[in-house]
């Protein structure tokens, strides 16, 4: 599982020219599910993200979580995060999970975030989406598994 996590002032996602989701201050999460990913990793990463202290406190230090600031979360599936581009110039997607596993773990991840954050929005799984955001900072992190959740 690979995740791009961005602290945002606001974000929206559109499909076929229609806005399907918007959020204010919070997190934009792009998630790519890979072969071999498990429910354990999805749950671990959801908890980790909700507990990450990446929002500024009254002194401007990153010391507060999305929960602490009552932030909103937008989660977008992005299979291209499972690509590999070590050889050649065309990305390969053989690491991407099959549709059934990807949908299952994506939905589980969303539900785990919803247990911890009041406002959670999503795009449309598998759709061509346009994502607009105002990155706050900018603050961006990459999370991925390394040999299981304990190695994340």
Coordinates of C-alpha atoms in Angstrom, one line a residue:
X1 CA 0.0 0.0 0.0
X2 CA 1.3 3.4 -1.0
X3 CA -0.1 6.6 0.3
X4 CA 0.5 10.3 -0.6
X5 CA -0.7 12.4 2.3
X6 CA -1.1 16.1 1.8
X7 CA -2.2 18.7 4.4
X8 CA -4.7 21.0 2.6
X9 CA -6.6 24.2 3.1
X10 CA -9.3 22.7 0.8
X11 CA -9.7 20.1 -1.9
X12 CA -12.3 18.9 -4.4
X13 CA -12.7 16.0 -6.8
X14 CA -14.7 16.1 -10.0
X15 CA -15.9 13.3 -12.4
X16 CA -17.2 14.2 -15.8
X17 CA -17.0 17.9 -15.0
X18 CA -19.2 17.5 -11.9
X19 CA -17.8 18.1 -8.4
X20 CA -18.5 14.9 -6.4
X21 CA -16.7 15.8 -3.1
X22 CA -15.2 18.8 -1.3
X23 CA -13.4 19.3 2.0
X24 CA -12.0 22.2 3.9
X25 CA -9.0 22.2 6.1
X26 CA -7.6 18.7 6.6
X27 CA -6.0 15.9 4.6
X28 CA -6.0 14.7 1.1
X29 CA -5.1 11.1 0.9
X30 CA -4.2 9.4 -2.4
X31 CA -4.1 5.6 -1.9
X32 CA -2.7 2.8 -4.1
X33 CA -3.3 -0.8 -3.1
X34 CA -0.7 -3.3 -4.1
X35 CA -0.6 -7.1 -4.5
X36 CA 0.0 -8.7 -1.1
X37 CA -1.6 -5.8 0.9
X38 CA -3.8 -6.9 3.8
X39 CA -6.5 -5.6 6.1
X40 CA -3.9 -5.3 8.8
X41 CA -2.0 -2.8 6.8
X42 CA -5.1 -0.8 5.8
X43 CA -6.1 -0.5 9.5
X44 CA -2.6 0.3 10.7
X45 CA -2.2 3.1 8.1
X46 CA -5.6 4.6 8.8
X47 CA -4.8 4.8 12.5
X48 CA -1.3 6.1 11.8
X49 CA -2.6 8.9 9.5
X50 CA -5.3 10.0 12.0
X51 CA -2.7 10.2 14.8
X52 CA 0.1 11.9 12.8
X53 CA 0.9 15.2 14.4
X54 CA 1.3 17.3 11.2
X55 CA -0.8 20.3 11.9
X56 CA 0.6 23.4 13.7
X57 CA -0.1 24.2 17.3
X58 CA -0.3 27.7 18.8
X59 CA 3.5 28.0 18.5
X60 CA 3.6 26.9 14.8
X61 CA 5.1 23.5 15.5
X62 CA 3.7 20.4 13.9
X63 CA 2.1 19.0 17.1
X64 CA -1.5 18.4 16.3
X65 CA -3.3 15.6 14.4
X66 CA -6.2 15.9 12.0
X67 CA -8.5 14.8 14.9
X68 CA -7.1 17.5 17.2
X69 CA -7.9 20.3 14.6
X70 CA -11.3 18.8 13.7
X71 CA -10.0 18.5 10.1
X72 CA -11.7 16.9 7.2
X73 CA -10.4 14.1 5.1
X74 CA -10.7 13.3 1.4
X75 CA -9.6 9.8 0.2
X76 CA -8.9 9.2 -3.5
X77 CA -8.0 5.8 -5.0
X78 CA -5.0 6.0 -7.3
X79 CA -3.7 2.8 -8.7
X80 CA -0.8 4.6 -10.4
X81 CA 0.9 4.7 -7.0
X82 CA 1.5 1.0 -7.3
X83 CA 3.5 1.5 -10.5
X84 CA 7.2 0.7 -10.9
X85 CA 9.4 2.8 -13.2
X86 CA 12.9 1.4 -12.6
X87 CA 13.4 0.2 -16.2
X88 CA 12.5 2.0 -19.4
X89 CA 10.3 5.0 -19.7
X90 CA 6.8 3.5 -19.5
X91 CA 5.4 2.8 -16.0
X92 CA 4.5 -0.8 -15.2
X93 CA 1.5 -1.7 -13.1
X94 CA 2.1 -5.4 -12.3
X95 CA 2.4 -4.5 -8.6
X96 CA -1.2 -3.1 -8.5
X97 CA -3.7 -5.2 -6.7
X98 CA -6.5 -6.8 -8.6
X99 CA -9.8 -4.9 -8.6
X100 CA -11.5 -7.0 -5.9
X101 CA -8.6 -6.7 -3.4
X102 CA -8.2 -3.0 -4.2
X103 CA -11.8 -2.2 -3.7
X104 CA -12.1 -4.2 -0.5
X105 CA -9.0 -2.6 1.1
X106 CA -9.9 0.9 -0.1
X107 CA -13.4 0.6 1.5
X108 CA -11.9 -0.8 4.7
X109 CA -9.4 2.1 4.8
X110 CA -12.2 4.6 4.3
X111 CA -14.3 3.0 7.1
X112 CA -11.3 3.0 9.5
X113 CA -10.7 6.7 8.9
X114 CA -14.5 7.4 9.4
X115 CA -14.2 5.8 12.9
X116 CA -11.8 8.6 13.9
X117 CA -12.7 11.7 11.8
X118 CA -16.1 13.3 11.5
X119 CA -16.0 14.4 7.9
X120 CA -14.6 12.0 5.4
X121 CA -15.2 12.3 1.6
X122 CA -14.2 10.2 -1.3
X123 CA -13.9 10.2 -5.0
X124 CA -15.4 7.4 -7.2
X125 CA -13.3 4.3 -7.2
X126 CA -11.9 3.5 -10.7
X127 CA -13.3 6.7 -12.3
X128 CA -11.2 9.3 -14.2
X129 CA -11.1 12.1 -11.6
X130 CA -9.8 15.7 -11.5
X131 CA -8.5 16.6 -8.1
X132 CA -8.1 20.2 -7.1
X133 CA -6.3 21.2 -3.9
X134 CA -4.6 24.0 -2.0
X135 CA -1.7 22.4 -0.3
X136 CA -1.0 23.9 3.1
X137 CA 2.6 24.5 3.7
X138 CA 3.2 22.6 1.5
X139 CA 3.1 19.6 3.7
X140 CA 3.3 16.3 1.9
X141 CA 4.2 12.8 3.2
X142 CA 4.7 9.4 1.6
X143 CA 3.7 6.3 3.5
X144 CA 4.2 2.8 2.3
X145 CA 4.6 -0.7 3.7
X146 CA 8.0 -2.4 4.0
X147 CA 7.5 -6.1 4.7
X148 CA 4.2 -5.8 6.7
X149 CA 2.6 -3.2 8.9
X150 CA 5.2 -3.5 11.6
X151 CA 7.8 -2.2 9.1
X152 CA 5.8 0.8 8.1

